JSON list of C-alpha atoms in Angstrom, two decimals:
[
{"chain": "A", "resi": 1153, "resn": "UNK", "atom": "CA", "xyz": [111.90, 206.78, 249.36]},
{"chain": "A", "resi": 1154, "resn": "UNK", "atom": "CA", "xyz": [112.62, 204.25, 246.58]},
{"chain": "A", "resi": 1155, "resn": "UNK", "atom": "CA", "xyz": [109.80, 203.82, 244.14]},
{"chain": "A", "resi": 1156, "resn": "UNK", "atom": "CA", "xyz": [109.63, 200.59, 242.12]},
{"chain": "A", "resi": 1157, "resn": "UNK", "atom": "CA", "xyz": [109.69, 201.17, 238.44]},
{"chain": "A", "resi": 1158, "resn": "UNK", "atom": "CA", "xyz": [106.28, 200.83, 236.86]},
{"chain": "A", "resi": 1159, "resn": "UNK", "atom": "CA", "xyz": [106.41, 198.09, 234.19]},
{"chain": "A", "resi": 1160, "resn": "UNK", "atom": "CA", "xyz": [106.08, 199.35, 230.68]},
{"chain": "A", "resi": 1161, "resn": "UNK", "atom": "CA", "xyz": [103.49, 197.98, 228.28]},
{"chain": "A", "resi": 1162, "resn": "UNK", "atom": "CA", "xyz": [106.25, 196.12, 226.41]},
{"chain": "A", "resi": 1163, "resn": "UNK", "atom": "CA", "xyz": [106.96, 194.05, 229.52]},
{"chain": "A", "resi": 1164, "resn": "UNK", "atom": "CA", "xyz": [103.40, 192.73, 229.84]},
{"chain": "A", "resi": 1165, "resn": "UNK", "atom": "CA", "xyz": [102.29, 189.59, 227.92]},
{"chain": "A", "resi": 1166, "resn": "UNK", "atom": "CA", "xyz": [100.69, 190.48, 224.66]},
{"chain": "A", "resi": 1167, "resn": "UNK", "atom": "CA", "xyz": [97.22, 189.28, 223.72]},
{"chain": "A", "resi": 1168, "resn": "UNK", "atom": "CA", "xyz": [98.82, 186.99, 221.16]},
{"chain": "A", "resi": 1169, "resn": "UNK", "atom": "CA", "xyz": [101.00, 185.35, 223.82]},
{"chain": "A", "resi": 1170, "resn": "UNK", "atom": "CA", "xyz": [98.04, 184.91, 226.16]},
{"chain": "A", "resi": 1171, "resn": "UNK", "atom": "CA", "xyz": [95.98, 183.24, 223.46]},
{"chain": "A", "resi": 1172, "resn": "UNK", "atom": "CA", "xyz": [98.91, 181.01, 222.54]},
{"chain": "A", "resi": 1173, "resn": "UNK", "atom": "CA", "xyz": [99.43, 179.98, 226.19]},
{"chain": "A", "resi": 1174, "resn": "UNK", "atom": "CA", "xyz": [95.72, 179.23, 226.57]},
{"chain": "A", "resi": 1175, "resn": "UNK", "atom": "CA", "xyz": [95.73, 177.05, 223.44]},
{"chain": "A", "resi": 1176, "resn": "UNK", "atom": "CA", "xyz": [98.83, 175.16, 224.62]},
{"chain": "A", "resi": 1177, "resn": "UNK", "atom": "CA", "xyz": [97.23, 174.54, 228.03]},
{"chain": "A", "resi": 1178, "resn": "UNK", "atom": "CA", "xyz": [94.00, 173.32, 226.42]},
{"chain": "A", "resi": 1179, "resn": "UNK", "atom": "CA", "xyz": [95.85, 170.99, 224.05]},
{"chain": "A", "resi": 1180, "resn": "UNK", "atom": "CA", "xyz": [97.91, 169.62, 226.95]},
{"chain": "A", "resi": 1181, "resn": "UNK", "atom": "CA", "xyz": [94.74, 168.95, 228.95]},
{"chain": "A", "resi": 1182, "resn": "UNK", "atom": "CA", "xyz": [93.18, 167.09, 226.02]},
{"chain": "A", "resi": 1183, "resn": "UNK", "atom": "CA", "xyz": [96.34, 164.97, 225.57]},
{"chain": "A", "resi": 1184, "resn": "UNK", "atom": "CA", "xyz": [96.32, 164.01, 229.27]},
{"chain": "A", "resi": 1185, "resn": "UNK", "atom": "CA", "xyz": [92.60, 163.23, 229.10]},
{"chain": "A", "resi": 1186, "resn": "UNK", "atom": "CA", "xyz": [92.94, 160.97, 226.06]},
{"chain": "A", "resi": 1187, "resn": "UNK", "atom": "CA", "xyz": [96.19, 159.22, 226.97]},
{"chain": "A", "resi": 1188, "resn": "UNK", "atom": "CA", "xyz": [95.85, 158.92, 230.76]},
{"chain": "A", "resi": 1189, "resn": "UNK", "atom": "CA", "xyz": [92.41, 159.67, 232.23]},
{"chain": "A", "resi": 1190, "resn": "UNK", "atom": "CA", "xyz": [90.23, 157.85, 229.69]},
{"chain": "A", "resi": 1191, "resn": "UNK", "atom": "CA", "xyz": [92.22, 154.58, 229.76]},
{"chain": "A", "resi": 1192, "resn": "UNK", "atom": "CA", "xyz": [92.65, 154.58, 233.54]},
{"chain": "A", "resi": 1193, "resn": "UNK", "atom": "CA", "xyz": [89.09, 155.59, 234.44]},
{"chain": "A", "resi": 1194, "resn": "UNK", "atom": "CA", "xyz": [86.90, 154.31, 231.58]},
{"chain": "A", "resi": 1195, "resn": "UNK", "atom": "CA", "xyz": [89.02, 151.68, 229.77]},
{"chain": "A", "resi": 1196, "resn": "UNK", "atom": "CA", "xyz": [88.85, 153.82, 226.60]},
{"chain": "A", "resi": 1197, "resn": "UNK", "atom": "CA", "xyz": [92.19, 153.95, 224.80]},
{"chain": "A", "resi": 1198, "resn": "UNK", "atom": "CA", "xyz": [91.95, 155.56, 221.32]},
{"chain": "A", "resi": 1199, "resn": "UNK", "atom": "CA", "xyz": [95.72, 156.18, 221.08]},
{"chain": "A", "resi": 1200, "resn": "UNK", "atom": "CA", "xyz": [97.03, 152.89, 222.47]},
{"chain": "A", "resi": 1201, "resn": "UNK", "atom": "CA", "xyz": [99.24, 154.73, 224.95]},
{"chain": "A", "resi": 1202, "resn": "UNK", "atom": "CA", "xyz": [97.12, 153.60, 227.89]},
{"chain": "A", "resi": 1203, "resn": "UNK", "atom": "CA", "xyz": [97.74, 149.94, 227.07]},
{"chain": "A", "resi": 1204, "resn": "UNK", "atom": "CA", "xyz": [101.48, 150.53, 226.81]},
{"chain": "A", "resi": 1205, "resn": "UNK", "atom": "CA", "xyz": [101.49, 152.26, 230.21]},
{"chain": "A", "resi": 1206, "resn": "UNK", "atom": "CA", "xyz": [99.27, 149.60, 231.79]},
{"chain": "A", "resi": 1207, "resn": "UNK", "atom": "CA", "xyz": [96.44, 152.06, 232.44]},
{"chain": "A", "resi": 1208, "resn": "UNK", "atom": "CA", "xyz": [93.74, 150.09, 230.61]},
{"chain": "A", "resi": 1209, "resn": "UNK", "atom": "CA", "xyz": [93.92, 147.35, 233.24]},
{"chain": "A", "resi": 1210, "resn": "UNK", "atom": "CA", "xyz": [92.97, 149.91, 235.88]},
{"chain": "A", "resi": 1211, "resn": "UNK", "atom": "CA", "xyz": [90.10, 151.04, 233.69]},
{"chain": "A", "resi": 1212, "resn": "UNK", "atom": "CA", "xyz": [88.82, 147.48, 233.23]},
{"chain": "A", "resi": 1213, "resn": "UNK", "atom": "CA", "xyz": [88.77, 146.89, 236.97]},
{"chain": "A", "resi": 1214, "resn": "UNK", "atom": "CA", "xyz": [87.04, 150.20, 237.72]},
{"chain": "A", "resi": 1215, "resn": "UNK", "atom": "CA", "xyz": [84.38, 149.62, 235.06]},
{"chain": "A", "resi": 1216, "resn": "UNK", "atom": "CA", "xyz": [83.79, 146.10, 236.33]},
{"chain": "A", "resi": 1217, "resn": "UNK", "atom": "CA", "xyz": [83.38, 147.35, 239.88]},
{"chain": "A", "resi": 1218, "resn": "UNK", "atom": "CA", "xyz": [81.05, 150.10, 238.69]},
{"chain": "A", "resi": 1219, "resn": "UNK", "atom": "CA", "xyz": [78.90, 147.56, 236.86]},
{"chain": "A", "resi": 1220, "resn": "UNK", "atom": "CA", "xyz": [78.70, 145.39, 239.95]},
{"chain": "A", "resi": 1221, "resn": "UNK", "atom": "CA", "xyz": [77.78, 148.34, 242.16]},
{"chain": "A", "resi": 1222, "resn": "UNK", "atom": "CA", "xyz": [75.08, 149.40, 239.70]},
{"chain": "A", "resi": 1223, "resn": "UNK", "atom": "CA", "xyz": [73.53, 145.95, 239.90]},
{"chain": "A", "resi": 1224, "resn": "UNK", "atom": "CA", "xyz": [73.67, 146.07, 243.70]},
{"chain": "A", "resi": 1225, "resn": "UNK", "atom": "CA", "xyz": [75.94, 143.03, 243.78]},
{"chain": "A", "resi": 1226, "resn": "UNK", "atom": "CA", "xyz": [79.11, 144.45, 245.33]},
{"chain": "A", "resi": 1227, "resn": "UNK", "atom": "CA", "xyz": [82.59, 143.10, 244.73]},
{"chain": "A", "resi": 1228, "resn": "UNK", "atom": "CA", "xyz": [81.90, 139.57, 245.83]},
{"chain": "A", "resi": 1229, "resn": "UNK", "atom": "CA", "xyz": [78.83, 138.72, 243.81]},
{"chain": "A", "resi": 1230, "resn": "UNK", "atom": "CA", "xyz": [77.70, 138.44, 240.22]},
{"chain": "A", "resi": 1231, "resn": "UNK", "atom": "CA", "xyz": [78.51, 141.55, 238.22]},
{"chain": "A", "resi": 1232, "resn": "UNK", "atom": "CA", "xyz": [76.68, 141.52, 234.88]},
{"chain": "A", "resi": 1233, "resn": "UNK", "atom": "CA", "xyz": [73.08, 141.13, 233.72]},
{"chain": "A", "resi": 1234, "resn": "UNK", "atom": "CA", "xyz": [74.09, 138.10, 231.63]},
{"chain": "A", "resi": 1235, "resn": "UNK", "atom": "CA", "xyz": [75.53, 136.37, 234.71]},
{"chain": "A", "resi": 1236, "resn": "UNK", "atom": "CA", "xyz": [72.44, 137.28, 236.75]},
{"chain": "A", "resi": 1237, "resn": "UNK", "atom": "CA", "xyz": [70.16, 135.72, 234.12]},
{"chain": "A", "resi": 1238, "resn": "UNK", "atom": "CA", "xyz": [72.28, 132.57, 234.00]},
{"chain": "A", "resi": 1239, "resn": "UNK", "atom": "CA", "xyz": [72.32, 132.25, 237.78]},
{"chain": "A", "resi": 1240, "resn": "UNK", "atom": "CA", "xyz": [68.54, 132.68, 238.04]},
{"chain": "A", "resi": 1241, "resn": "UNK", "atom": "CA", "xyz": [67.88, 130.04, 235.39]},
{"chain": "A", "resi": 1242, "resn": "UNK", "atom": "CA", "xyz": [70.38, 127.52, 236.75]},
{"chain": "A", "resi": 1243, "resn": "UNK", "atom": "CA", "xyz": [69.22, 127.92, 240.36]},
{"chain": "A", "resi": 1244, "resn": "UNK", "atom": "CA", "xyz": [65.59, 127.52, 239.32]},
{"chain": "A", "resi": 1245, "resn": "UNK", "atom": "CA", "xyz": [66.38, 124.24, 237.55]},
{"chain": "A", "resi": 1246, "resn": "UNK", "atom": "CA", "xyz": [68.53, 123.08, 240.47]},
{"chain": "A", "resi": 1247, "resn": "UNK", "atom": "CA", "xyz": [65.94, 123.84, 243.14]},
{"chain": "A", "resi": 1248, "resn": "UNK", "atom": "CA", "xyz": [63.18, 122.14, 241.18]},
{"chain": "A", "resi": 1249, "resn": "UNK", "atom": "CA", "xyz": [65.21, 119.04, 240.29]},
{"chain": "A", "resi": 1250, "resn": "UNK", "atom": "CA", "xyz": [64.51, 117.20, 243.58]},
{"chain": "A", "resi": 1251, "resn": "UNK", "atom": "CA", "xyz": [62.21, 117.77, 246.56]},
{"chain": "A", "resi": 1252, "resn": "UNK", "atom": "CA", "xyz": [64.22, 119.52, 249.26]},
{"chain": "A", "resi": 1253, "resn": "UNK", "atom": "CA", "xyz": [61.92, 118.59, 252.12]},
{"chain": "A", "resi": 1254, "resn": "UNK", "atom": "CA", "xyz": [63.51, 115.13, 252.44]},
{"chain": "A", "resi": 1255, "resn": "UNK", "atom": "CA", "xyz": [66.89, 115.04, 254.18]},
{"chain": "A", "resi": 1256, "resn": "UNK", "atom": "CA", "xyz": [69.33, 113.61, 251.62]},
{"chain": "A", "resi": 1257, "resn": "UNK", "atom": "CA", "xyz": [71.98, 111.02, 252.36]},
{"chain": "A", "resi": 1258, "resn": "UNK", "atom": "CA", "xyz": [75.66, 111.86, 252.72]},
{"chain": "A", "resi": 1259, "resn": "UNK", "atom": "CA", "xyz": [77.41, 112.56, 249.44]},
{"chain": "A", "resi": 1260, "resn": "UNK", "atom": "CA", "xyz": [80.92, 113.61, 248.52]},
{"chain": "A", "resi": 1261, "resn": "UNK", "atom": "CA", "xyz": [81.95, 115.66, 245.49]},
{"chain": "A", "resi": 1262, "resn": "UNK", "atom": "CA", "xyz": [84.87, 117.74, 244.25]},
{"chain": "A", "resi": 1263, "resn": "UNK", "atom": "CA", "xyz": [85.29, 120.34, 241.51]},
{"chain": "A", "resi": 1264, "resn": "UNK", "atom": "CA", "xyz": [88.24, 122.28, 240.11]},
{"chain": "A", "resi": 1265, "resn": "UNK", "atom": "CA", "xyz": [87.81, 125.53, 238.15]},
{"chain": "A", "resi": 1266, "resn": "UNK", "atom": "CA", "xyz": [90.32, 127.82, 236.40]},
{"chain": "A", "resi": 1267, "resn": "UNK", "atom": "CA", "xyz": [89.57, 131.55, 236.63]},
{"chain": "A", "resi": 1268, "resn": "UNK", "atom": "CA", "xyz": [91.20, 134.07, 234.31]},
{"chain": "A", "resi": 1269, "resn": "UNK", "atom": "CA", "xyz": [91.88, 137.64, 235.54]},
{"chain": "A", "resi": 1270, "resn": "UNK", "atom": "CA", "xyz": [88.52, 139.32, 236.25]},
{"chain": "A", "resi": 1271, "resn": "UNK", "atom": "CA", "xyz": [86.56, 136.07, 235.80]},
{"chain": "A", "resi": 1272, "resn": "UNK", "atom": "CA", "xyz": [84.06, 134.75, 238.36]},
{"chain": "A", "resi": 1273, "resn": "UNK", "atom": "CA", "xyz": [82.34, 131.46, 239.08]},
{"chain": "A", "resi": 1274, "resn": "UNK", "atom": "CA", "xyz": [79.79, 130.05, 241.51]},
{"chain": "A", "resi": 1275, "resn": "UNK", "atom": "CA", "xyz": [79.11, 126.54, 242.81]},
{"chain": "A", "resi": 1276, "resn": "UNK", "atom": "CA", "xyz": [75.92, 125.65, 244.70]},
{"chain": "A", "resi": 1277, "resn": "UNK", "atom": "CA", "xyz": [74.58, 122.57, 246.49]},
{"chain": "A", "resi": 1278, "resn": "UNK", "atom": "CA", "xyz": [70.86, 121.87, 247.00]},
{"chain": "A", "resi": 1279, "resn": "UNK", "atom": "CA", "xyz": [70.07, 121.37, 250.70]},
{"chain": "A", "resi": 1280, "resn": "UNK", "atom": "CA", "xyz": [66.98, 121.28, 252.90]},
{"chain": "A", "resi": 1281, "resn": "UNK", "atom": "CA", "xyz": [66.86, 123.37, 256.05]},
{"chain": "A", "resi": 1282, "resn": "UNK", "atom": "CA", "xyz": [69.29, 122.26, 258.79]},
{"chain": "A", "resi": 1283, "resn": "UNK", "atom": "CA", "xyz": [71.23, 119.97, 256.46]},
{"chain": "A", "resi": 1284, "resn": "UNK", "atom": "CA", "xyz": [75.01, 120.23, 256.85]},
{"chain": "A", "resi": 1285, "resn": "UNK", "atom": "CA", "xyz": [78.03, 119.86, 254.61]},
{"chain": "A", "resi": 1286, "resn": "UNK", "atom": "CA", "xyz": [81.70, 119.90, 255.47]},
{"chain": "A", "resi": 1287, "resn": "UNK", "atom": "CA", "xyz": [83.70, 121.80, 252.88]},
{"chain": "A", "resi": 1288, "resn": "UNK", "atom": "CA", "xyz": [87.16, 122.96, 252.06]},
{"chain": "A", "resi": 1289, "resn": "UNK", "atom": "CA", "xyz": [88.49, 124.94, 249.13]},
{"chain": "A", "resi": 1290, "resn": "UNK", "atom": "CA", "xyz": [91.93, 126.12, 248.17]},
{"chain": "A", "resi": 1291, "resn": "UNK", "atom": "CA", "xyz": [93.56, 128.00, 245.32]},
{"chain": "A", "resi": 1292, "resn": "UNK", "atom": "CA", "xyz": [96.78, 127.88, 243.34]},
{"chain": "A", "resi": 1293, "resn": "UNK", "atom": "CA", "xyz": [98.19, 130.87, 241.46]},
{"chain": "A", "resi": 1294, "resn": "UNK", "atom": "CA", "xyz": [96.89, 133.54, 243.85]},
{"chain": "A", "resi": 1295, "resn": "UNK", "atom": "CA", "xyz": [94.05, 134.56, 246.15]},
{"chain": "A", "resi": 1296, "resn": "UNK", "atom": "CA", "xyz": [90.36, 135.03, 245.30]},
{"chain": "A", "resi": 1297, "resn": "UNK", "atom": "CA", "xyz": [87.54, 137.21, 246.58]},
{"chain": "A", "resi": 1298, "resn": "UNK", "atom": "CA", "xyz": [84.75, 134.95, 247.83]},
{"chain": "A", "resi": 1299, "resn": "UNK", "atom": "CA", "xyz": [81.20, 135.13, 249.09]},
{"chain": "A", "resi": 1300, "resn": "UNK", "atom": "CA", "xyz": [79.43, 132.15, 250.65]},
{"chain": "A", "resi": 1301, "resn": "UNK", "atom": "CA", "xyz": [75.66, 132.55, 250.63]},
{"chain": "A", "resi": 1302, "resn": "UNK", "atom": "CA", "xyz": [72.30, 130.83, 250.13]},
{"chain": "A", "resi": 1303, "resn": "UNK", "atom": "CA", "xyz": [69.13, 131.29, 248.09]},
{"chain": "A", "resi": 1304, "resn": "UNK", "atom": "CA", "xyz": [65.79, 129.89, 249.28]},
{"chain": "A", "resi": 1305, "resn": "UNK", "atom": "CA", "xyz": [63.21, 128.36, 247.00]},
{"chain": "A", "resi": 1306, "resn": "UNK", "atom": "CA", "xyz": [61.25, 131.19, 245.30]},
{"chain": "A", "resi": 1307, "resn": "UNK", "atom": "CA", "xyz": [63.54, 133.79, 246.82]},
{"chain": "A", "resi": 1308, "resn": "UNK", "atom": "CA", "xyz": [62.17, 137.36, 246.76]},
{"chain": "A", "resi": 1309, "resn": "UNK", "atom": "CA", "xyz": [63.97, 139.99, 244.69]},
{"chain": "A", "resi": 1310, "resn": "UNK", "atom": "CA", "xyz": [67.22, 141.29, 246.20]},
{"chain": "A", "resi": 1311, "resn": "UNK", "atom": "CA", "xyz": [67.20, 138.55, 248.85]},
{"chain": "A", "resi": 1312, "resn": "UNK", "atom": "CA", "xyz": [70.60, 137.87, 250.40]},
{"chain": "A", "resi": 1313, "resn": "UNK", "atom": "CA", "xyz": [71.69, 135.51, 253.16]},
{"chain": "A", "resi": 1314, "resn": "UNK", "atom": "CA", "xyz": [75.44, 135.29, 253.65]},
{"chain": "A", "resi": 1315, "resn": "UNK", "atom": "CA", "xyz": [77.56, 132.73, 255.45]},
{"chain": "A", "resi": 1316, "resn": "UNK", "atom": "CA", "xyz": [80.86, 134.57, 255.06]},
{"chain": "A", "resi": 1317, "resn": "UNK", "atom": "CA", "xyz": [83.01, 136.53, 252.64]},
{"chain": "A", "resi": 1318, "resn": "UNK", "atom": "CA", "xyz": [86.59, 137.62, 252.18]},
{"chain": "A", "resi": 1319, "resn": "UNK", "atom": "CA", "xyz": [89.16, 139.16, 249.86]},
{"chain": "A", "resi": 1320, "resn": "UNK", "atom": "CA", "xyz": [92.31, 137.68, 248.35]},
{"chain": "A", "resi": 1321, "resn": "UNK", "atom": "CA", "xyz": [91.90, 134.41, 250.26]},
{"chain": "A", "resi": 1322, "resn": "UNK", "atom": "CA", "xyz": [93.74, 131.23, 249.28]},
{"chain": "A", "resi": 1323, "resn": "UNK", "atom": "CA", "xyz": [91.83, 128.67, 251.36]},
{"chain": "A", "resi": 1324, "resn": "UNK", "atom": "CA", "xyz": [88.84, 128.10, 253.65]},
{"chain": "A", "resi": 1325, "resn": "UNK", "atom": "CA", "xyz": [87.26, 125.15, 255.40]},
{"chain": "A", "resi": 1326, "resn": "UNK", "atom": "CA", "xyz": [84.35, 124.58, 257.73]},
{"chain": "A", "resi": 1327, "resn": "UNK", "atom": "CA", "xyz": [80.78, 123.34, 258.05]},
{"chain": "A", "resi": 1328, "resn": "UNK", "atom": "CA", "xyz": [77.86, 124.98, 256.25]},
{"chain": "A", "resi": 1329, "resn": "UNK", "atom": "CA", "xyz": [74.42, 124.53, 257.82]},
{"chain": "A", "resi": 1330, "resn": "UNK", "atom": "CA", "xyz": [71.48, 125.39, 255.57]},
{"chain": "A", "resi": 1331, "resn": "UNK", "atom": "CA", "xyz": [69.36, 128.17, 257.04]},
{"chain": "A", "resi": 1332, "resn": "UNK", "atom": "CA", "xyz": [66.42, 127.23, 254.78]},
{"chain": "A", "resi": 1333, "resn": "UNK", "atom": "CA", "xyz": [65.40, 124.94, 251.91]},
{"chain": "A", "resi": 1334, "resn": "UNK", "atom": "CA", "xyz": [67.28, 126.06, 248.83]},
{"chain": "A", "resi": 1335, "resn": "UNK", "atom": "CA", "xyz": [70.71, 126.25, 247.27]},
{"chain": "A", "resi": 1336, "resn": "UNK", "atom": "CA", "xyz": [73.83, 127.20, 249.18]},
{"chain": "A", "resi": 1337, "resn": "UNK", "atom": "CA", "xyz": [77.39, 127.65, 248.10]},
{"chain": "A", "resi": 1338, "resn": "UNK", "atom": "CA", "xyz": [80.37, 129.70, 247.07]},
{"chain": "A", "resi": 1339, "resn": "UNK", "atom": "CA", "xyz": [81.08, 132.55, 244.70]},
{"chain": "A", "resi": 1340, "resn": "UNK", "atom": "CA", "xyz": [84.66, 133.43, 243.69]},
{"chain": "A", "resi": 1341, "resn": "UNK", "atom": "CA", "xyz": [86.10, 136.24, 241.59]},
{"chain": "A", "resi": 1342, "resn": "UNK", "atom": "CA", "xyz": [89.72, 136.56, 240.43]},
{"chain": "A", "resi": 1343, "resn": "UNK", "atom": "CA", "xyz": [91.00, 140.11, 240.94]},
{"chain": "A", "resi": 1344, "resn": "UNK", "atom": "CA", "xyz": [94.63, 139.22, 240.28]},
{"chain": "A", "resi": 1345, "resn": "UNK", "atom": "CA", "xyz": [96.57, 139.54, 237.03]},
{"chain": "A", "resi": 1346, "resn": "UNK", "atom": "CA", "xyz": [97.11, 135.77, 236.77]},
{"chain": "A", "resi": 1347, "resn": "UNK", "atom": "CA", "xyz": [94.95, 132.71, 236.17]},
{"chain": "A", "resi": 1348, "resn": "UNK", "atom": "CA", "xyz": [93.93, 131.21, 239.52]},
{"chain": "A", "resi": 1349, "resn": "UNK", "atom": "CA", "xyz": [92.71, 127.63, 240.04]},
{"chain": "A", "resi": 1350, "resn": "UNK", "atom": "CA", "xyz": [90.22, 126.88, 242.82]},
{"chain": "A", "resi": 1351, "resn": "UNK", "atom": "CA", "xyz": [89.40, 123.36, 244.05]},
{"chain": "A", "resi": 1352, "resn": "UNK", "atom": "CA", "xyz": [86.29, 122.75, 246.18]},
{"chain": "A", "resi": 1353, "resn": "UNK", "atom": "CA", "xyz": [85.62, 119.57, 248.17]},
{"chain": "A", "resi": 1354, "resn": "UNK", "atom": "CA", "xyz": [82.17, 119.02, 249.72]},
{"chain": "A", "resi": 1355, "resn": "UNK", "atom": "CA", "xyz": [80.88, 116.15, 251.86]},
{"chain": "A", "resi": 1356, "resn": "UNK", "atom": "CA", "xyz": [77.51, 116.02, 253.58]},
{"chain": "A", "resi": 1357, "resn": "UNK", "atom": "CA", "xyz": [73.74, 116.16, 253.23]},
{"chain": "A", "resi": 1358, "resn": "UNK", "atom": "CA", "xyz": [73.05, 117.60, 249.78]},
{"chain": "A", "resi": 1359, "resn": "UNK", "atom": "CA", "xyz": [71.04, 116.32, 246.85]},
{"chain": "A", "resi": 1360, "resn": "UNK", "atom": "CA", "xyz": [72.84, 118.04, 243.95]},
{"chain": "A", "resi": 1361, "resn": "UNK", "atom": "CA", "xyz": [75.98, 120.04, 243.26]},
{"chain": "A", "resi": 1362, "resn": "UNK", "atom": "CA", "xyz": [76.30, 122.28, 240.24]},
{"chain": "A", "resi": 1363, "resn": "UNK", "atom": "CA", "xyz": [78.61, 124.90, 238.77]},
{"chain": "A", "resi": 1364, "resn": "UNK", "atom": "CA", "xyz": [76.13, 127.73, 238.25]},
{"chain": "A", "resi": 1365, "resn": "UNK", "atom": "CA", "xyz": [78.35, 129.62, 235.79]}
]
C-alpha cells in the first residue's frame, strides 16, 4: 500500500511567516475599512478615496435616512431636529393667525421651489374641517418623494394623519378635504443627484398658504 510522504518541518509555514501573513491581513482589513466601509456607511472619508469612488454619496444618504428613522419621521417626513423645531414654530404661527372655525372663501395660490440633492421642503394651507382645495403639483429635473398630511390645532406629540405618499413621483393632482381644523399640505424630499424644481398650484377654501421650511 502506498503511504503518502509525511511533510517535513521545513515544508510547514514558519512562525515568522504566519505572523507576517496575519499582519498583512490586518493591514488590508484596515485599508478596506478606511477607504470603502467608512465612506459608504458613515460618510467618513479621511483619505479622500471614498469621494473619488463616489462612496461618500452613499454614506450621506444612509446617514440621512438613519437620522430620519431615529426621529421617527421615516423617509417622507422631516429628518432633523432643526427642521422639526422650525416646522413646529411655523405651524403654530400659521394656525393661530386666523380663526379656523369660519369657512374661508375660495382662494388661488401657486409656489415654485428648487430642491438640491437631499433637500426637503413643506408647504401647508390653513383649513377648517371639511374645507376642500383642488391641487396639482409637478416637478422638473427628476422625481421627488412626497407625503401629504395634516396637523390639527394643538396636535398631540407624534400625531400623524396622512392623505397619501409616494416615491420618485413627478406629478400629482386631486382634491384635499380637511379631516379637522388645522394645517394640511405637502412634504417633498429630493433623493436624486440633481436639483429638482417643484411647482404647486392650490385653489379652494383655505385662509393661508405658507412654505413651512
